[in-house]
Amino acid sequence: MGTQPPPVSKAPPGTLIGRILDETGTAIAGASVIVAQPDGLPHHALTDADGVYRIEHVPPGQYVPAAVAPGFAEAALTGLFGLPKLVTIQSNAVTQAPPLTLRPYRPTPLPGNLAEAVNLRLTAVYTATATFPENAAADVAAYAFDFEGAAVDTLRVYLPRDHPHEVPLPLLFMVYPSPVDNWQDVSVAFASERFAVVAISPSAARGVDAEAHAQDARVALALARSGALGPAVGDNRPMAMGGSFSSAILSRLLRSAGDELTGWVTVGGLANAFTTAHDFYMGRISIPPPFELLIPALGPPNLYPLPFLMFSPVYVAGELPPTMIIHTAADEILRIEQAYELAEAVAAANIPLETYYYEDESHYLGIGADLTDAGREMFYRILDFIERYGEKP
């Protein structure tokens, strides 16, 4: 279900020009600059060697330009007291925006002695099985930790059943969109292929704050690679996988800890939050609770573009690791056009890319009684991708 889209002028469009600079006043080449219509549709350009951009065919109205570049944090044009600074586009006219300054992206350092600092604790151990692959079984350890005011109890480790716990296995990192235990069959299936699967899902205490969830995932990744989750969890840079809402979490994790990942798999994922907002306002997608009010809550994209830009990895494709994109044409939450857009950007950036598109209406990686041929092929394609681009401990 969409909602009534904000009005967009039908008058002849105009053009926006400006410059993107760093803190020293030096031009930034190759920065992505975006202005978005009130209904979310983005207009985009890259800066040239002088940091200059030119965005044409922009409907008349008021906008706040936003920009990002590899190695730099997302930023929007602001004025006094940090309030959004509006630029007005007029028909058949060129509007000059003030320069926009980008600052280096520097994630907050994690504390030393991380396991102790976050009060890492083991909460349960048990055995789990799955119907696929045949005889799949895993030893499971459940953990909790405290970070930035929240108790995160959704951390799990899956090891092949009866694997010697002192022998390290290749680490595989999962970020699930809904409760981690609902995805147990998937975790067990991958663990049975001789991986140490470390999985996390959003903590209820964070609500729909994808950036906070991403920092929780960053802690989980650091704990895994430090040996805090046991010697069987390899210290290699892992492949990471996420989908649907968790692809937004994973895209932020890639910005803050991308050097610690050897690649990523996005399954039914978000590539461009602006075009997703546009699809929402046009009534093309159906977003389930509790996320159905998230897009309107972010505010009009033409005035508040930053939250949308932060969850649009398509604009920083050049800093992505090897990428596998999986999407079904039957997806009613995030359209397959998201996958096409990300694939185009990744290919243009010369990042290793693999795609798997299909038309099956089943749930992504629906391992269990409803596993389809497409789901089975998806599983083995992911394993092949990990074999090509993954690392050993």
CSV table of C-alpha atoms in Angstrom, one decimal:
chain,number,residue,atom,x,y,z
A,1,MET,CA,0.0,0.0,0.0
A,2,GLY,CA,1.4,3.4,-1.0
A,3,THR,CA,0.2,6.8,0.2
A,4,GLN,CA,-0.7,10.1,-1.5
A,5,PRO,CA,2.6,11.3,-3.0
A,6,PRO,CA,3.7,14.9,-2.2
A,7,PRO,CA,3.1,17.2,-5.1
A,8,VAL,CA,5.7,17.7,-7.8
A,9,SER,CA,5.7,20.7,-10.1
A,10,LYS,CA,4.7,20.0,-13.7
A,11,ALA,CA,6.3,23.2,-15.0
A,12,PRO,CA,9.4,23.0,-17.2
A,13,PRO,CA,12.5,21.9,-15.3
A,14,GLY,CA,15.6,23.8,-14.3
A,15,THR,CA,19.3,23.0,-13.6
A,16,LEU,CA,21.3,23.0,-10.4
A,17,ILE,CA,25.1,23.5,-10.4
A,18,GLY,CA,27.6,23.6,-7.5
A,19,ARG,CA,30.9,22.3,-6.1
A,20,ILE,CA,31.8,19.6,-3.6
A,21,LEU,CA,34.9,20.3,-1.4
A,22,ASP,CA,36.8,18.7,1.4
A,23,GLU,CA,37.6,20.5,4.7
A,24,THR,CA,40.7,22.1,3.2
A,25,GLY,CA,38.7,23.6,0.3
A,26,THR,CA,40.1,21.1,-2.2
A,27,ALA,CA,37.8,19.8,-4.9
A,28,ILE,CA,36.5,16.3,-4.6
A,29,ALA,CA,36.2,14.5,-7.9
A,30,GLY,CA,33.8,11.6,-8.4
A,31,ALA,CA,31.4,12.6,-5.6
A,32,SER,CA,27.7,11.7,-6.0
A,33,VAL,CA,25.4,14.6,-5.6
A,34,ILE,CA,21.7,14.1,-5.3
A,35,VAL,CA,18.5,16.2,-5.1
A,36,ALA,CA,15.3,14.3,-4.7
A,37,GLN,CA,11.8,15.3,-5.6
A,38,PRO,CA,9.2,15.4,-2.8
A,39,ASP,CA,8.0,12.0,-4.0
A,40,GLY,CA,11.5,10.6,-3.7
A,41,LEU,CA,12.6,10.4,-7.3
A,42,PRO,CA,16.3,11.3,-7.3
A,43,HIS,CA,18.3,13.5,-9.7
A,44,HIS,CA,22.0,12.7,-9.6
A,45,ALA,CA,25.3,13.8,-11.0
A,46,LEU,CA,29.0,13.1,-10.4
A,47,THR,CA,31.5,15.9,-9.8
A,48,ASP,CA,34.3,16.5,-12.3
A,49,ALA,CA,38.0,17.0,-11.6
A,50,ASP,CA,37.2,20.5,-10.2
A,51,GLY,CA,34.5,19.2,-7.9
A,52,VAL,CA,31.8,20.8,-10.1
A,53,TYR,CA,28.4,19.1,-10.6
A,54,ARG,CA,25.5,19.9,-12.9
A,55,ILE,CA,22.1,18.3,-12.4
A,56,GLU,CA,19.6,18.9,-15.1
A,57,HIS,CA,15.9,18.2,-15.6
A,58,VAL,CA,15.0,19.1,-12.0
A,59,PRO,CA,11.3,20.1,-11.5
A,60,PRO,CA,10.9,23.6,-10.1
A,61,GLY,CA,10.7,23.8,-6.3
A,62,GLN,CA,12.8,23.8,-3.2
A,63,TYR,CA,15.6,21.3,-2.5
A,64,VAL,CA,18.4,20.5,-0.2
A,65,PRO,CA,21.4,19.0,-2.1
A,66,ALA,CA,23.2,16.0,-0.5
A,67,ALA,CA,26.4,14.3,-1.5
A,68,VAL,CA,28.8,11.4,-0.6
A,69,ALA,CA,32.1,10.2,-1.9
A,70,PRO,CA,34.2,7.1,-1.2
A,71,GLY,CA,36.0,7.8,2.1
A,72,PHE,CA,33.8,10.7,3.0
A,73,ALA,CA,30.7,10.9,5.2
A,74,GLU,CA,27.3,11.7,3.7
A,75,ALA,CA,26.4,15.4,4.0
A,76,ALA,CA,23.5,17.7,3.1
A,77,LEU,CA,23.7,21.5,2.5
A,78,THR,CA,23.1,23.3,5.8
A,79,GLY,CA,22.9,26.9,7.0
A,80,LEU,CA,22.7,28.6,10.3
A,81,PHE,CA,22.3,26.3,13.4
A,82,GLY,CA,22.7,23.3,11.1
A,83,LEU,CA,19.3,23.7,9.6
A,84,PRO,CA,18.7,22.5,6.0
A,85,LYS,CA,19.7,25.2,3.5
A,86,LEU,CA,17.2,25.3,0.6
A,87,VAL,CA,18.0,26.0,-3.0
A,88,THR,CA,15.2,27.1,-5.3
A,89,ILE,CA,15.0,25.6,-8.8
A,90,GLN,CA,13.1,27.7,-11.4
A,91,SER,CA,11.9,26.7,-14.8
A,92,ASN,CA,14.4,27.0,-17.7
A,93,ALA,CA,17.0,28.6,-15.3
A,94,VAL,CA,20.3,27.6,-13.8
A,95,THR,CA,20.6,27.8,-10.0
A,96,GLN,CA,24.0,28.0,-8.3
A,97,ALA,CA,24.1,26.2,-5.0
A,98,PRO,CA,26.6,27.2,-2.3
A,99,PRO,CA,29.6,24.8,-2.0
A,100,LEU,CA,29.0,21.6,0.0
A,101,THR,CA,31.8,20.4,2.3
A,102,LEU,CA,32.4,16.7,2.9
A,103,ARG,CA,34.3,15.4,5.9
A,104,PRO,CA,36.2,12.1,6.1
A,105,TYR,CA,34.1,9.2,7.2
A,106,ARG,CA,35.6,8.0,10.6
A,107,PRO,CA,33.5,5.5,12.5
A,108,THR,CA,33.7,5.7,16.3
A,109,PRO,CA,36.5,3.4,17.5
A,110,LEU,CA,35.3,0.4,19.4
A,111,PRO,CA,36.6,0.0,23.0
A,112,GLY,CA,39.6,-2.0,23.8
A,113,ASN,CA,39.1,-5.4,25.6
A,114,LEU,CA,35.9,-5.5,23.7
A,115,ALA,CA,34.3,-8.6,25.2
A,116,GLU,CA,34.8,-7.2,28.7
A,117,ALA,CA,33.7,-3.7,27.7
A,118,VAL,CA,30.4,-4.9,26.3
A,119,ASN,CA,29.8,-7.5,29.0
A,120,LEU,CA,29.7,-10.4,26.5
A,121,ARG,CA,27.9,-13.4,28.0
A,122,LEU,CA,26.9,-16.9,27.0
A,123,THR,CA,23.2,-17.4,27.4
A,124,ALA,CA,22.4,-20.8,26.0
A,125,VAL,CA,23.9,-23.8,24.2
A,126,TYR,CA,21.9,-26.4,22.2
A,127,THR,CA,21.8,-28.5,19.0
A,128,ALA,CA,19.8,-27.6,16.0
A,129,THR,CA,19.0,-29.5,12.7
A,130,ALA,CA,17.7,-28.6,9.3
A,131,THR,CA,16.1,-30.6,6.5
A,132,PHE,CA,18.5,-29.2,3.9
A,133,PRO,CA,21.2,-30.2,3.1
A,134,GLU,CA,20.7,-33.8,4.1
A,135,ASN,CA,21.6,-34.5,7.7
A,136,ALA,CA,22.4,-30.8,8.4
A,137,ALA,CA,23.0,-30.2,12.1
A,138,ALA,CA,24.8,-27.6,14.2
A,139,ASP,CA,26.0,-26.9,17.7
A,140,VAL,CA,24.6,-23.5,18.7
A,141,ALA,CA,25.8,-20.9,21.2
A,142,ALA,CA,23.6,-17.9,22.1
A,143,TYR,CA,25.2,-14.7,23.3
A,144,ALA,CA,24.2,-11.3,24.6
A,145,PHE,CA,26.2,-8.1,25.0
A,146,ASP,CA,25.5,-4.5,26.1
A,147,PHE,CA,26.4,-1.6,23.8
A,148,GLU,CA,25.4,2.0,23.7
A,149,GLY,CA,22.5,1.7,26.1
A,150,ALA,CA,21.0,-1.5,24.7
A,151,ALA,CA,21.1,-5.2,25.7
A,152,VAL,CA,21.6,-7.1,22.4
A,153,ASP,CA,20.6,-10.7,22.9
A,154,THR,CA,20.4,-11.8,19.2
A,155,LEU,CA,24.0,-13.0,18.7
A,156,ARG,CA,24.3,-16.6,17.7
A,157,VAL,CA,27.2,-18.9,16.7
A,158,TYR,CA,26.5,-22.1,14.6
A,159,LEU,CA,29.2,-24.7,14.2
A,160,PRO,CA,29.0,-28.1,12.4
A,161,ARG,CA,27.7,-30.7,14.7
A,162,ASP,CA,30.5,-32.4,16.7
A,163,HIS,CA,33.2,-30.2,15.1
A,164,PRO,CA,36.3,-30.0,17.4
A,165,HIS,CA,35.9,-26.6,18.9
A,166,GLU,CA,39.6,-25.9,19.0
A,167,VAL,CA,39.9,-26.2,15.2
A,168,PRO,CA,39.1,-22.9,13.4
A,169,LEU,CA,36.6,-22.8,10.6
A,170,PRO,CA,36.0,-20.1,8.0
A,171,LEU,CA,33.9,-17.3,9.5
A,172,LEU,CA,30.6,-16.5,7.7
A,173,PHE,CA,28.7,-13.4,9.0
A,174,MET,CA,24.9,-13.2,8.7
A,175,VAL,CA,22.8,-10.1,9.4
A,176,TYR,CA,19.1,-11.2,9.4
A,177,PRO,CA,16.1,-8.8,9.0
A,178,SER,CA,13.9,-10.4,11.6
A,179,PRO,CA,14.5,-12.5,14.8
A,180,VAL,CA,17.7,-14.5,14.4
A,181,ASP,CA,16.1,-17.7,15.6
A,182,ASN,CA,13.5,-17.5,12.8
A,183,TRP,CA,16.4,-18.1,10.4
A,184,GLN,CA,17.9,-21.1,12.2
A,185,ASP,CA,17.4,-23.4,9.3
A,186,VAL,CA,19.5,-21.1,7.1
A,187,SER,CA,22.3,-20.8,9.6
A,188,VAL,CA,22.4,-24.5,10.2
A,189,ALA,CA,22.5,-25.2,6.5
A,190,PHE,CA,25.5,-23.0,6.0
A,191,ALA,CA,27.2,-24.3,9.1
A,192,SER,CA,26.8,-27.8,7.8
A,193,GLU,CA,29.0,-26.8,4.9
A,194,ARG,CA,31.9,-26.4,7.3
A,195,PHE,CA,31.5,-22.8,8.3
A,196,ALA,CA,31.5,-21.0,11.6
A,197,VAL,CA,28.3,-19.0,11.1
A,198,VAL,CA,28.0,-15.9,13.3
A,199,ALA,CA,24.5,-14.4,13.0
A,200,ILE,CA,22.8,-11.4,14.5
A,201,SER,CA,19.4,-9.7,14.0
A,202,PRO,CA,18.0,-6.3,15.0
A,203,SER,CA,17.6,-5.8,18.7
A,204,ALA,CA,14.1,-4.6,19.7
A,205,ALA,CA,15.6,-1.9,21.8
A,206,ARG,CA,16.8,-0.1,18.7
A,207,GLY,CA,13.5,0.0,16.9
A,208,VAL,CA,14.0,0.8,13.2
A,209,ASP,CA,17.3,2.7,13.7
A,210,ALA,CA,19.4,0.9,11.0
A,211,GLU,CA,22.5,2.8,11.9
A,212,ALA,CA,22.4,1.6,15.5
A,213,HIS,CA,21.7,-1.9,14.4
A,214,ALA,CA,24.8,-1.6,12.1
A,215,GLN,CA,27.0,-0.6,15.0
A,216,ASP,CA,25.7,-3.6,17.0
A,217,ALA,CA,26.6,-5.8,14.0
A,218,ARG,CA,30.0,-4.2,13.9
A,219,VAL,CA,30.6,-5.2,17.6
A,220,ALA,CA,29.5,-8.7,16.8
A,221,LEU,CA,31.9,-8.9,13.8
A,222,ALA,CA,34.8,-7.6,16.0
A,223,LEU,CA,34.0,-10.1,18.8
A,224,ALA,CA,33.9,-12.9,16.3
A,225,ARG,CA,37.3,-12.0,14.7
A,226,SER,CA,38.9,-11.4,18.1
A,227,GLY,CA,38.3,-15.0,19.2
A,228,ALA,CA,35.8,-14.0,21.9
A,229,LEU,CA,33.2,-16.4,20.5
A,230,GLY,CA,35.5,-19.4,20.7
A,231,PRO,CA,38.5,-20.8,18.9
A,232,ALA,CA,36.4,-22.5,16.2
A,233,VAL,CA,35.4,-19.1,14.9
A,234,GLY,CA,38.0,-18.2,12.3
A,235,ASP,CA,39.7,-14.8,12.4
A,236,ASN,CA,39.5,-14.4,8.6
A,237,ARG,CA,37.7,-11.5,6.9
A,238,PRO,CA,34.3,-13.1,6.4
A,239,MET,CA,31.7,-12.9,3.6
A,240,ALA,CA,28.6,-11.1,5.0
A,241,MET,CA,25.0,-11.7,4.0
A,242,GLY,CA,21.8,-9.7,4.6
A,243,GLY,CA,18.5,-9.1,2.9
A,244,SER,CA,15.4,-6.9,3.0
A,245,PHE,CA,15.6,-4.5,6.0
A,246,SER,CA,18.9,-6.0,7.1
A,247,SER,CA,20.5,-5.0,3.8
A,248,ALA,CA,20.2,-1.4,5.0
A,249,ILE,CA,22.0,-2.5,8.2
A,250,LEU,CA,24.6,-4.3,6.1
A,251,SER,CA,25.2,-1.3,3.8
A,252,ARG,CA,26.0,0.8,6.9
A,253,LEU,CA,28.3,-2.0,8.2
A,254,LEU,CA,30.1,-2.0,4.9
A,255,ARG,CA,30.8,1.7,5.3
A,256,SER,CA,32.1,1.4,8.9
A,257,ALA,CA,33.8,-2.0,8.7
A,258,GLY,CA,34.1,-2.7,5.0
A,259,ASP,CA,37.9,-3.5,5.2
A,260,GLU,CA,37.0,-6.3,7.6
A,261,LEU,CA,34.8,-8.1,5.0
A,262,THR,CA,35.9,-10.0,2.0
A,263,GLY,CA,32.6,-9.6,0.1
A,264,TRP,CA,28.8,-9.4,0.6
A,265,VAL,CA,25.6,-11.0,-0.5
A,266,THR,CA,22.5,-8.9,-0.7
A,267,VAL,CA,19.3,-10.9,-0.9
A,268,GLY,CA,16.2,-9.0,-1.9
A,269,GLY,CA,18.1,-5.9,-0.7
A,270,LEU,CA,17.8,-2.1,-0.7
A,271,ALA,CA,20.1,-0.3,-3.1
A,272,ASN,CA,18.6,3.1,-3.4
A,273,ALA,CA,16.4,4.5,-0.6
A,274,PHE,CA,15.3,7.4,-2.8
A,275,THR,CA,13.8,5.2,-5.5
A,276,THR,CA,12.3,3.0,-2.8
A,277,ALA,CA,10.6,6.0,-1.4
A,278,HIS,CA,9.3,6.9,-4.9
A,279,ASP,CA,8.0,3.4,-5.4
A,280,PHE,CA,6.2,3.7,-2.0
A,281,TYR,CA,4.6,7.0,-2.8
A,282,MET,CA,3.6,5.7,-6.2
A,283,GLY,CA,1.9,2.6,-4.6
A,284,ARG,CA,4.2,0.1,-6.3
A,285,ILE,CA,5.3,-1.7,-3.2
A,286,SER,CA,3.8,-3.1,0.0
A,287,ILE,CA,5.8,-2.6,3.1
A,288,PRO,CA,4.9,-4.8,6.1
A,289,PRO,CA,4.7,-3.6,9.8
A,290,PRO,CA,6.6,-2.2,11.6
A,291,PHE,CA,8.3,-0.5,8.6
A,292,GLU,CA,5.2,0.8,6.7
A,293,LEU,CA,5.5,4.2,8.3
A,294,LEU,CA,9.3,4.5,8.1
A,295,ILE,CA,9.5,6.3,4.8
A,296,PRO,CA,7.0,9.1,5.7
A,297,ALA,CA,8.7,9.4,9.1
A,298,LEU,CA,12.0,10.3,7.4
A,299,GLY,CA,10.4,13.5,6.1
A,300,PRO,CA,10.1,14.9,2.5
A,301,PRO,CA,13.2,13.6,0.5
A,302,ASN,CA,13.6,17.0,-1.2
A,303,LEU,CA,14.1,18.7,2.2
A,304,TYR,CA,15.7,15.9,4.3
A,305,PRO,CA,17.7,13.8,1.9
A,306,LEU,CA,20.4,12.6,4.3
A,307,PRO,CA,18.5,9.6,5.9
A,308,PHE,CA,17.8,8.3,2.4
A,309,LEU,CA,21.3,8.8,1.1
A,310,MET,CA,22.8,7.0,4.1
A,311,PHE,CA,20.9,3.8,3.0
A,312,SER,CA,21.7,4.0,-0.7
A,313,PRO,CA,24.9,2.0,-1.3
A,314,VAL,CA,24.4,2.5,-5.1
A,315,TYR,CA,26.0,6.0,-4.6
A,316,VAL,CA,29.2,4.5,-3.0
A,317,ALA,CA,29.5,1.4,-5.2
A,318,GLY,CA,33.2,2.2,-5.7
A,319,GLU,CA,34.0,1.3,-2.1
A,320,LEU,CA,32.1,-2.0,-2.0
A,321,PRO,CA,33.8,-5.4,-1.8
A,322,PRO,CA,33.0,-8.2,-4.3
A,323,THR,CA,29.2,-8.3,-4.5
A,324,MET,CA,26.6,-10.9,-5.1
A,325,ILE,CA,23.0,-9.7,-5.8
A,326,ILE,CA,20.0,-12.0,-5.5
A,327,HIS,CA,16.5,-10.8,-6.2
A,328,THR,CA,13.2,-12.2,-7.4
A,329,ALA,CA,10.9,-10.4,-9.8
A,330,ALA,CA,8.0,-11.4,-7.4
A,331,ASP,CA,9.3,-9.2,-4.6
A,332,GLU,CA,6.5,-6.8,-3.5
A,333,ILE,CA,8.6,-5.0,-0.8
A,334,LEU,CA,11.7,-4.0,-2.7
A,335,ARG,CA,11.3,-4.2,-6.4
A,336,ILE,CA,13.9,-6.1,-8.6
A,337,GLU,CA,14.8,-2.7,-10.1
A,338,GLN,CA,16.8,-2.1,-6.9
A,339,ALA,CA,19.0,-5.1,-7.9
A,340,TYR,CA,19.4,-3.8,-11.4
A,341,GLU,CA,20.4,-0.4,-10.2
A,342,LEU,CA,23.0,-1.7,-7.8
A,343,ALA,CA,24.4,-4.1,-10.4
A,344,GLU,CA,24.9,-1.3,-12.9
A,345,ALA,CA,26.7,0.8,-10.3
A,346,VAL,CA,28.9,-2.0,-9.1
A,347,ALA,CA,29.8,-3.0,-12.6
A,348,ALA,CA,30.6,0.6,-13.5
A,349,ALA,CA,33.0,0.7,-10.5
A,350,ASN,CA,34.7,-2.5,-11.8
A,351,ILE,CA,33.9,-4.4,-8.6
A,352,PRO,CA,33.6,-8.2,-8.9
A,353,LEU,CA,29.9,-8.9,-9.4
A,354,GLU,CA,27.6,-11.9,-9.6
A,355,THR,CA,23.8,-11.8,-9.9
A,356,TYR,CA,21.0,-14.3,-9.5
A,357,TYR,CA,17.6,-13.1,-10.7
A,358,TYR,CA,14.5,-15.4,-10.7
A,359,GLU,CA,10.7,-15.3,-10.6
A,360,ASP,CA,9.9,-17.7,-7.8
A,361,GLU,CA,7.4,-16.3,-5.3
A,362,SER,CA,8.8,-18.3,-2.4
A,363,HIS,CA,10.6,-16.7,0.5
A,364,TYR,CA,14.3,-16.0,0.0
A,365,LEU,CA,16.3,-19.0,1.2
A,366,GLY,CA,13.1,-20.6,2.5
A,367,ILE,CA,15.0,-23.7,3.7
A,368,GLY,CA,12.5,-26.2,5.0
A,369,ALA,CA,9.4,-27.9,3.7
A,370,ASP,CA,8.8,-25.1,1.3
A,371,LEU,CA,12.3,-25.1,-0.3
A,372,THR,CA,12.0,-24.6,-4.0
A,373,ASP,CA,14.4,-25.4,-6.9
A,374,ALA,CA,15.2,-21.7,-7.0
A,375,GLY,CA,16.0,-21.7,-3.3
A,376,ARG,CA,18.2,-24.7,-3.7
A,377,GLU,CA,20.1,-23.1,-6.6
A,378,MET,CA,20.5,-19.9,-4.6
A,379,PHE,CA,22.1,-21.8,-1.7
A,380,TYR,CA,24.7,-23.4,-3.9
A,381,ARG,CA,25.4,-20.2,-5.9
A,382,ILE,CA,26.2,-18.5,-2.6
A,383,LEU,CA,28.6,-21.2,-1.7
A,384,ASP,CA,30.3,-20.9,-5.0
A,385,PHE,CA,30.6,-17.1,-4.5
A,386,ILE,CA,32.1,-17.7,-1.1
A,387,GLU,CA,34.5,-20.2,-2.5
A,388,ARG,CA,35.8,-17.7,-5.1
A,389,TYR,CA,36.0,-14.6,-2.9
A,390,GLY,CA,36.1,-15.8,0.7
A,391,GLU,CA,39.1,-16.2,3.0
A,392,LYS,CA,40.3,-19.1,5.1
A,393,PRO,CA,41.3,-18.6,8.8
